[in-house]
Amino acid sequence: MRVFDMNQRVVKISIVKIGCIGCSPLLEYLLDERADRKDIDVRVFGSGSKLDEERAVDIAKRALEFEPDLVIISTPNAALPGPTKARELIASKGIPTIVIADAPTKKVADKLKEEGFGYIIVEADSMLGARREFLDPVEMAVYNSDLIKVLAVTGAFNIIYEAVDKAIEAIKKGEKPELPTIIVNRKAAAKAAKFNNPYAKAKAMAAFEMSKRVADLTTKACFVLKDWEEYTTLCAAAHELMRHAARLADEAREIEKYGDYLIRRPHYKDGTIMIKSKLIEKPVKMEEVKSEHESK
Amino acid sequence: MRVFDMNQRVVKISIVKIGCIGCSPLLEYLLDERADRKDIDVRVFGSGSKLDEERAVDIAKRALEFEPDLVIISTPNAALPGPTKARELIASKGIPTIVIADAPTKKVADKLKEEGFGYIIVEADSMLGARREFLDPVEMAVYNSDLIKVLAVTGAFNIIYEAVDKAIEAIKKGEKPELPTIIVNRKAAAKAAKFNNPYAKAKAMAAFEMSKRVADLTTKACFVLKDWEEYTTLCAAAHELMRHAARLADEAREIEKYGDYLIRRPHYKDGTIMIKSKLIEKPVKMEEVKSEHESK
Amino acid sequence: MRVFDMNQRVVKISIVKIGCIGCSPLLEYLLDERADRKDIDVRVFGSGSKLDEERAVDIAKRALEFEPDLVIISTPNAALPGPTKARELIASKGIPTIVIADAPTKKVADKLKEEGFGYIIVEADSMLGARREFLDPVEMAVYNSDLIKVLAVTGAFNIIYEAVDKAIEAIKKGEKPELPTIIVNRKAAAKAAKFNNPYAKAKAMAAFEMSKRVADLTTKACFVLKDWEEYTTLCAAAHELMRHAARLADEAREIEKYGDYLIRRPHYKDGTIMIKSKLIEKPVKMEEVKSEHESK
Amino acid sequence: MRVFDMNQRVVKISIVKIGCIGCSPLLEYLLDERADRKDIDVRVFGSGSKLDEERAVDIAKRALEFEPDLVIISTPNAALPGPTKARELIASKGIPTIVIADAPTKKVADKLKEEGFGYIIVEADSMLGARREFLDPVEMAVYNSDLIKVLAVTGAFNIIYEAVDKAIEAIKKGEKPELPTIIVNRKAAAKAAKFNNPYAKAKAMAAFEMSKRVADLTTKACFVLKDWEEYTTLCAAAHELMRHAARLADEAREIEKYGDYLIRRPHYKDGTIMIKSKLIEKPVKMEEVKSEHESK
Amino acid sequence: MRVFDMNQRVVKISIVKIGCIGCSPLLEYLLDERADRKDIDVRVFGSGSKLDEERAVDIAKRALEFEPDLVIISTPNAALPGPTKARELIASKGIPTIVIADAPTKKVADKLKEEGFGYIIVEADSMLGARREFLDPVEMAVYNSDLIKVLAVTGAFNIIYEAVDKAIEAIKKGEKPELPTIIVNRKAAAKAAKFNNPYAKAKAMAAFEMSKRVADLTTKACFVLKDWEEYTTLCAAAHELMRHAARLADEAREIEKYGDYLIRRPHYKDGTIMIKSKLIEKPVKMEEVKSEHESK
Amino acid sequence: MRVFDMNQRVVKISIVKIGCIGCSPLLEYLLDERADRKDIDVRVFGSGSKLDEERAVDIAKRALEFEPDLVIISTPNAALPGPTKARELIASKGIPTIVIADAPTKKVADKLKEEGFGYIIVEADSMLGARREFLDPVEMAVYNSDLIKVLAVTGAFNIIYEAVDKAIEAIKKGEKPELPTIIVNRKAAAKAAKFNNPYAKAKAMAAFEMSKRVADLTTKACFVLKDWEEYTTLCAAAHELMRHAARLADEAREIEKYGDYLIRRPHYKDGTIMIKSKLIEKPVKMEEVKSEHESK
């Protein structure tokens, strides 16, 4: 294992959280899960649950004050005025910016790309059932717990941190990072999760699909239906759907444990990603695994 | 229902996240779960997963720049230098500050109180198994998913947002808030969760206990054991324990659904907390429920 | 209870099964679940799994030979040539005909109505993953087992037998039956299932949604994807989705048992539908329950 | 793979369903699960839930009108007058006939054999709890869903379609088919299911046993007990037993998925049975597998 | 509540355990579950797992040395020489004796009664799969764990301790006890368990039936089959059946918890049985409940 | 396999059960699970649920009358007067004695060792919630069922019977046995259980931990809390914790079945321990397995 270079450049990252999607709450921790990474310095700036223009711009400004090398914006529906203004402000400073967002963002994906933004749009990251008759803080937390389980197990989080790490790596080398433009769908996610058992993969894909379909229900419940009894029931149905998506994701993960081939890909302290499969084995750097394969 | 006063004071809140505990990721959303609350303005400042002095102080400074009426600091082990310096800095400005932290913070609880801080110390908010052989970003997310489920269902989150809301309410009235000094143990949490079914309550208490005991294992795995095979297995055992705590919490919540008496306490847009019990019924303001009881 | 009239007219029903949908296998038994009904005489004519024109017409002819008062055709995609020819043949004899079909039939629903057919289109009745690399007879049976559970619990079967019973009742009275034109969606099904517990209803609606979404995956797997590894995995994902829909439906039904208010609506031997709620109570005729309500 | 002979003889099969057993609803689909088989032409004739002599003979006559090469009769208790008359009529035409029936048929098994009938008697195919206080159409469907799951997973369906296929194959060759005379008990079923994991096999056998024992309860509830509260409770117990048999069967099947060695045996379009074990692998014809083994 | 009479007679009880059935391991604790009962003095004498004549007689002699007022013998198959000799020895001393045994004892039930023995024969108390290729100490313990769960929840233990308590009560009053002659079947057990929810009762009856059927498999595996692969698999199937019986019993008990009407009947320190239904309520003496009912 | 020596010495064992711990109910059967062992002769002497001095000494005296070569005492808290007097009496006769006890015994562990006793102290063997408002005979049995499952699966019982067998073996050789002095903690138990899958091991360790923590709750509920509503709820929480520990243990065991590498270690009739891994394979003597390994 090569010696860790203490003099390597530290990449400064501002994470801007506008409102909340399932990818937001743990975003900064995905990059440095054990707080031992030496190559990045992270600051988070959030507007709470609101995503109006004023607040979005305000935290974008604060994020810029950190003089970041890279900005990550996580937001629902990046086409809304708040997120749009925020990222335009950051773009005006020429800082590489990756937008992490949910499915409604797909309609501006091409525009984002044209404007030089990276994006990771996660189809399964559905909005919750935001009706006062249904959603209280505890229900919100329960929902996010389930959604996080789905996103983690089905591979969405793998795509996020690997894409961000790639950009970080480029910046560390002094290069201009090639930013990701990824739609995280069922297939992409499952591939990234690297399941060994094909039924685990199929279950994870089903869980992803379920999670994605939650938005069909919540969108209707929040924006279409007027009858409060009807939308309350539909909100409840949506959250039950997410609860079972989480269960199915859990089932997929258990299969991998049962066969003792659950892939783990921790960060090394220099930021490179390692990999291991059996629980009782040491991780090795992924690049070494690859070069080993290539040399065969 | 009284008319909403658009002229009421908006309370500015800075949330400072130093490192990560289970109470951190959704903290800001607990205060305004549907983004429709008019009486608060929230900004979040985070240091990512690291909690060293330099970063802690840096985000504390940024938090002060927002000129908040109230600061909430969430951190593991508030006795460490980073969190300590951060809160001292904020205290020096005379801003009411509530520290949300995990069990190791109990040893400085009295000191915090003396120094005028509020605190909410959540016993069940156990650290994860932070060993490179075990913990990768996905495992971290899975763990937090389970932990959040436990904290949400067993009542810990109820205590947090009700205590913070109380402080907000005081500030809105121009009063100096009486800050909470709460150890969230099994009993306090279960009481706050307001279970109707006594077996649901018992199950939730068992889940809380399990979650709390995770720290016994992870502390040993992370700080005591040297043999990597041993600590890797113990990390895995700890996360299995949390996984089952989440299941048991879920079981408790299901009981309340089965009887259709799951309590929901959403925020009204003026920040007051409402309450309801049957799924198909409208929430009413808790203060009205209370005064109704009193007038009897 | 009024005396059973042995002289009442016996309605002759031909059930024509062209290919297979989830509503087909138990269709005749839904009408007379304990084989003690005196008012109908049923014959079933099936073409096996194939639904080509020749076979469809052949069984339609055989069905007519029974000289039925009512014909029920169950088929996937009623717009296909086979089912179309079959029902045109029957229609040419002027016999009231109800088509029971799956979602793709929606595109000809208006046409069916115009031509005088009744229809019951069940959105959740999704096709299976019919790829040779995946589907063998056992997998087919397992899938149908799950699908039947979903259709039974979520209310789809209630709609079917109540609609058919209504037509039978009219014929018994010598009237021309008003044929049903029903799209069985999430909401209609849940209403028909008459859940007492609102969470049971929400779970059933989520199960219905899951079952409906299976077709998104199987359609893609069977008709769009060319890569066999890819479509095999997607077929597997689709069946896992159905398996969990069945589980969720089962969960909904269990809630009703836990509260001892699971509605049962057995046929009386004269064909009228009875109703009961507690397990240990006698069913009464629904019409009596209604008139009791009205007289209040 | 040998070229498919388009000129091969197409075997005409009449399936006669008298009343309902668990093997009936999907019988025709077991023979051609993806509707792509070229070597058979199937017609189904059913009497609904009733199995009296008049109706049984009526559908037998209709079945003969198709001029079948092979007749399959599925019926509860083949010793009853209806099924008996029906098969005697068919036998009088000299057409090879296989009776598929439930355990009570065992008492006439020898007689069936003597008279030249084939039979497949499935011990686990228990009757449901046919009491008006308990059984409505939905409960009937739920029960059949569970029963089908058990029969599919434990191997009963494998025995059925392999035995029928064997008869078809003989007829295709112009030979007189040797008809099956099989009692499908726990052991025979488990062998046919070809489990790889011995615990999966043991669980499937336990599920088969549970399913078989349901009849002990339902027979008592339907024909012995007079007290309605008592027989209603016993019907409910019987269906709970079947529900758990289905769960245990599901558990057995999951084990095979967890190890990725679930055997699948789809039909090829020429009617031969193929086999595969890993999800992501192509099926091969069973005869080829066998000859490969033999040549070693 | 009447004052406890410290001078009341203490009944001396010898419990003789010959070999092992599911009723044996916890038998003495069923009589005094919290060790606070003042009216009995218990000694246990066991022969380990063996039940030959020599050992059975030996422990019977030791049991007599305690000069008991009442003897309880628990044994498999009380018709075997060991148990027979043991009880004859005790009977020769004229001490009231209750035999607790499993289903094979039914064949000598009448004889037992004639000879003045009481008996409680528990149909669900099935023998385990005692084959060396399958049964090791851990599997034995796992099986007994499941069996105990079934016997406890389905009502068998209620019958045992209530019957023994009745005999004790008689002896305390100086009367000759009327000894129980009970076959604990599905119905008797379910009645004794006093379920509130009828589905819980049905599930418990199904669990009882499953547990009873285990003996069909183990008897065949232990005494009939010669092929070791076959009997090993059948032993495994039998234990899976018991495992699921325990699960179903657990499900029944959970229903009662979900409704908060799980009946508890603890002993008071004077040996009388109390009763309560809601978790948070004080138990009252059953006799008081009854007299209250009578006085109405 | 060497010939069984019928002339070998038979070791006489008295098992003294004072009160009840989870290790007690099946203790004698752990030594001879199929009643076919020729080298030991066991007698059990129990005091029922009480463990006062008088009764403890009484059964110790009876145990000595058997003239045992080895005495095993199982008891809660061996430091109490009853168990202490009992073992002192036995020790005064110079008979090798092994104490099996629960965690509170740890405080006298050194003393026991000094005085020449062997001990096996099982940390997970927690006391139950012995409050009259909660604990009735059925709840007691349900708890023990769960506790036995945990102790069996996690490895505690393996340690017990292997340690006792070792002492027996020494006595058979005419040697003075070296008595065990073992604290059965999480790690020791998991090692003894010999899990093949590391996640199964981790789950078992988590289950052990849960079971151990039950005592924290029950001790508080039984000896500290005075408010009856509070201690009743805490008793219920403790038993829920044990119920889930049993579930998690079951999950661990299932993993081993799913991989078909569940270790079984039955006794041979000469008392030696055999071992096997696949369900369908013959066990071999462990010593042979070891010598085979050594010779490699």
PDB file of N, CA, C and O in Angstrom, chain C residues 1 34 264-268 273-286 288-289, chain D residues 131-134 228 232:
ATOM      1  N   MET C   1     -86.120 -14.106   7.916  1.00  0.00           N
ATOM      2  CA  MET C   1     -85.534 -14.305   6.586  1.00  0.00           C
ATOM      3  C   MET C   1     -86.603 -14.872   5.645  1.00  0.00           C
ATOM      4  O   MET C   1     -87.263 -15.849   5.970  1.00  0.00           O
ATOM      5  N   ARG C  34     -69.424 -21.705  -2.241  1.00  0.00           N
ATOM      6  CA  ARG C  34     -69.644 -22.933  -1.482  1.00  0.00           C
ATOM      7  C   ARG C  34     -70.517 -23.920  -2.247  1.00  0.00           C
ATOM      8  O   ARG C  34     -71.026 -24.889  -1.686  1.00  0.00           O
ATOM      9  N   ARG C 264     -67.075 -10.099   5.928  1.00  0.00           N
ATOM     10  CA  ARG C 264     -67.283 -11.272   5.068  1.00  0.00           C
ATOM     11  C   ARG C 264     -68.642 -11.121   4.402  1.00  0.00           C
ATOM     12  O   ARG C 264     -69.620 -10.768   5.052  1.00  0.00           O
ATOM     13  N   ARG C 265     -68.699 -11.405   3.129  1.00  0.00           N
ATOM     14  CA  ARG C 265     -69.941 -11.251   2.364  1.00  0.00           C
ATOM     15  C   ARG C 265     -70.257 -12.499   1.551  1.00  0.00           C
ATOM     16  O   ARG C 265     -70.109 -12.521   0.332  1.00  0.00           O
ATOM     17  N   PRO C 266     -70.672 -13.563   2.235  1.00  0.00           N
ATOM     18  CA  PRO C 266     -70.972 -14.823   1.536  1.00  0.00           C
ATOM     19  C   PRO C 266     -72.288 -14.741   0.765  1.00  0.00           C
ATOM     20  O   PRO C 266     -73.170 -13.943   1.075  1.00  0.00           O
ATOM     21  N   HIS C 267     -72.393 -15.593  -0.237  1.00  0.00           N
ATOM     22  CA  HIS C 267     -73.664 -15.735  -0.946  1.00  0.00           C
ATOM     23  C   HIS C 267     -74.629 -16.591  -0.144  1.00  0.00           C
ATOM     24  O   HIS C 267     -74.234 -17.609   0.429  1.00  0.00           O
ATOM     25  N   TYR C 268     -75.883 -16.208  -0.134  1.00  0.00           N
ATOM     26  CA  TYR C 268     -76.935 -17.083   0.364  1.00  0.00           C
ATOM     27  C   TYR C 268     -77.335 -17.996  -0.797  1.00  0.00           C
ATOM     28  O   TYR C 268     -77.029 -17.712  -1.955  1.00  0.00           O
ATOM     29  N   ILE C 273     -76.407 -11.540  -1.476  1.00  0.00           N
ATOM     30  CA  ILE C 273     -75.156 -11.420  -0.724  1.00  0.00           C
ATOM     31  C   ILE C 273     -75.480 -11.058   0.714  1.00  0.00           C
ATOM     32  O   ILE C 273     -76.270 -10.159   0.978  1.00  0.00           O
ATOM     33  N   MET C 274     -74.852 -11.796   1.624  1.00  0.00           N
ATOM     34  CA  MET C 274     -75.027 -11.528   3.037  1.00  0.00           C
ATOM     35  C   MET C 274     -73.793 -10.793   3.554  1.00  0.00           C
ATOM     36  O   MET C 274     -72.792 -10.675   2.849  1.00  0.00           O
ATOM     37  N   ILE C 275     -73.857 -10.365   4.777  1.00  0.00           N
ATOM     38  CA  ILE C 275     -72.712  -9.638   5.322  1.00  0.00           C
ATOM     39  C   ILE C 275     -72.573  -9.907   6.805  1.00  0.00           C
ATOM     40  O   ILE C 275     -73.544 -10.133   7.515  1.00  0.00           O
ATOM     41  N   LYS C 276     -71.320  -9.919   7.259  1.00  0.00           N
ATOM     42  CA  LYS C 276     -71.035 -10.032   8.684  1.00  0.00           C
ATOM     43  C   LYS C 276     -69.688  -9.375   8.962  1.00  0.00           C
ATOM     44  O   LYS C 276     -68.900  -9.153   8.043  1.00  0.00           O
ATOM     45  N   SER C 277     -69.431  -9.091  10.215  1.00  0.00           N
ATOM     46  CA  SER C 277     -68.204  -8.385  10.562  1.00  0.00           C
ATOM     47  C   SER C 277     -67.392  -9.143  11.610  1.00  0.00           C
ATOM     48  O   SER C 277     -66.215  -9.394  11.425  1.00  0.00           O
ATOM     49  N   LYS C 278     -67.981  -9.514  12.708  1.00  0.00           N
ATOM     50  CA  LYS C 278     -67.253 -10.274  13.721  1.00  0.00           C
ATOM     51  C   LYS C 278     -67.197 -11.747  13.302  1.00  0.00           C
ATOM     52  O   LYS C 278     -68.124 -12.253  12.681  1.00  0.00           O
ATOM     53  N   LEU C 279     -66.111 -12.420  13.657  1.00  0.00           N
ATOM     54  CA  LEU C 279     -66.001 -13.810  13.213  1.00  0.00           C
ATOM     55  C   LEU C 279     -67.131 -14.661  13.784  1.00  0.00           C
ATOM     56  O   LEU C 279     -67.732 -15.470  13.080  1.00  0.00           O
ATOM     57  N   ILE C 280     -67.412 -14.448  15.055  1.00  0.00           N
ATOM     58  CA  ILE C 280     -68.464 -15.252  15.670  1.00  0.00           C
ATOM     59  C   ILE C 280     -69.771 -14.458  15.669  1.00  0.00           C
ATOM     60  O   ILE C 280     -70.191 -13.888  16.686  1.00  0.00           O
ATOM     61  N   GLU C 281     -70.341 -14.375  14.511  1.00  0.00           N
ATOM     62  CA  GLU C 281     -71.690 -13.830  14.376  1.00  0.00           C
ATOM     63  C   GLU C 281     -72.266 -14.363  13.069  1.00  0.00           C
ATOM     64  O   GLU C 281     -71.535 -14.737  12.160  1.00  0.00           O
ATOM     65  N   LYS C 282     -73.557 -14.377  12.982  1.00  0.00           N
ATOM     66  CA  LYS C 282     -74.232 -14.897  11.794  1.00  0.00           C
ATOM     67  C   LYS C 282     -74.293 -13.809  10.728  1.00  0.00           C
ATOM     68  O   LYS C 282     -74.527 -12.636  11.046  1.00  0.00           O
ATOM     69  N   PRO C 283     -74.111 -14.189   9.481  1.00  0.00           N
ATOM     70  CA  PRO C 283     -74.276 -13.193   8.421  1.00  0.00           C
ATOM     71  C   PRO C 283     -75.761 -12.862   8.230  1.00  0.00           C
ATOM     72  O   PRO C 283     -76.625 -13.692   8.487  1.00  0.00           O
ATOM     73  N   VAL C 284     -76.000 -11.635   7.805  1.00  0.00           N
ATOM     74  CA  VAL C 284     -77.371 -11.252   7.443  1.00  0.00           C
ATOM     75  C   VAL C 284     -77.373 -10.720   6.014  1.00  0.00           C
ATOM     76  O   VAL C 284     -76.335 -10.319   5.493  1.00  0.00           O
ATOM     77  N   LYS C 285     -78.532 -10.720   5.383  1.00  0.00           N
ATOM     78  CA  LYS C 285     -78.594 -10.242   3.999  1.00  0.00           C
ATOM     79  C   LYS C 285     -78.295  -8.757   3.946  1.00  0.00           C
ATOM     80  O   LYS C 285     -78.802  -7.977   4.762  1.00  0.00           O
ATOM     81  N   MET C 286     -77.473  -8.365   2.989  1.00  0.00           N
ATOM     82  CA  MET C 286     -77.063  -6.970   2.876  1.00  0.00           C
ATOM     83  C   MET C 286     -78.251  -6.052   2.690  1.00  0.00           C
ATOM     84  O   MET C 286     -78.295  -4.955   3.220  1.00  0.00           O
ATOM     85  N   GLU C 288     -81.087  -6.322   3.890  1.00  0.00           N
ATOM     86  CA  GLU C 288     -81.715  -6.083   5.180  1.00  0.00           C
ATOM     87  C   GLU C 288     -80.941  -5.059   5.993  1.00  0.00           C
ATOM     88  O   GLU C 288     -81.507  -4.206   6.677  1.00  0.00           O
ATOM     89  N   VAL C 289     -79.626  -5.161   5.930  1.00  0.00           N
ATOM     90  CA  VAL C 289     -78.801  -4.177   6.629  1.00  0.00           C
ATOM     91  C   VAL C 289     -79.109  -2.791   6.103  1.00  0.00           C
ATOM     92  O   VAL C 289     -79.290  -1.845   6.854  1.00  0.00           O
TER      93      VAL C 289
ATOM     94  N   ARG D 131     -68.219 -23.200   5.069  1.00  0.00           N
ATOM     95  CA  ARG D 131     -69.369 -22.880   5.899  1.00  0.00           C
ATOM     96  C   ARG D 131     -69.767 -21.427   5.652  1.00  0.00           C
ATOM     97  O   ARG D 131     -68.898 -20.556   5.586  1.00  0.00           O
ATOM     98  N   ARG D 132     -71.062 -21.192   5.523  1.00  0.00           N
ATOM     99  CA  ARG D 132     -71.538 -19.856   5.175  1.00  0.00           C
ATOM    100  C   ARG D 132     -71.129 -18.788   6.185  1.00  0.00           C
ATOM    101  O   ARG D 132     -70.919 -17.634   5.840  1.00  0.00           O
ATOM    102  N   GLU D 133     -71.020 -19.183   7.438  1.00  0.00           N
ATOM    103  CA  GLU D 133     -70.608 -18.215   8.455  1.00  0.00           C
ATOM    104  C   GLU D 133     -69.154 -17.791   8.275  1.00  0.00           C
ATOM    105  O   GLU D 133     -68.684 -16.827   8.896  1.00  0.00           O
ATOM    106  N   PHE D 134     -68.410 -18.525   7.481  1.00  0.00           N
ATOM    107  CA  PHE D 134     -66.990 -18.244   7.350  1.00  0.00           C
ATOM    108  C   PHE D 134     -66.578 -17.900   5.925  1.00  0.00           C
ATOM    109  O   PHE D 134     -65.843 -16.954   5.674  1.00  0.00           O
ATOM    110  N   TRP D 228     -72.568 -23.977  15.365  1.00  0.00           N
ATOM    111  CA  TRP D 228     -72.020 -23.057  14.359  1.00  0.00           C
ATOM    112  C   TRP D 228     -70.835 -22.255  14.867  1.00  0.00           C
ATOM    113  O   TRP D 228     -69.924 -21.936  14.104  1.00  0.00           O
ATOM    114  N   THR D 232     -67.319 -22.596  12.840  1.00  0.00           N
ATOM    115  CA  THR D 232     -66.756 -21.354  12.288  1.00  0.00           C
ATOM    116  C   THR D 232     -65.320 -21.158  12.767  1.00  0.00           C
ATOM    117  O   THR D 232     -64.419 -20.848  11.978  1.00  0.00           O
TER     118      THR D 232
END
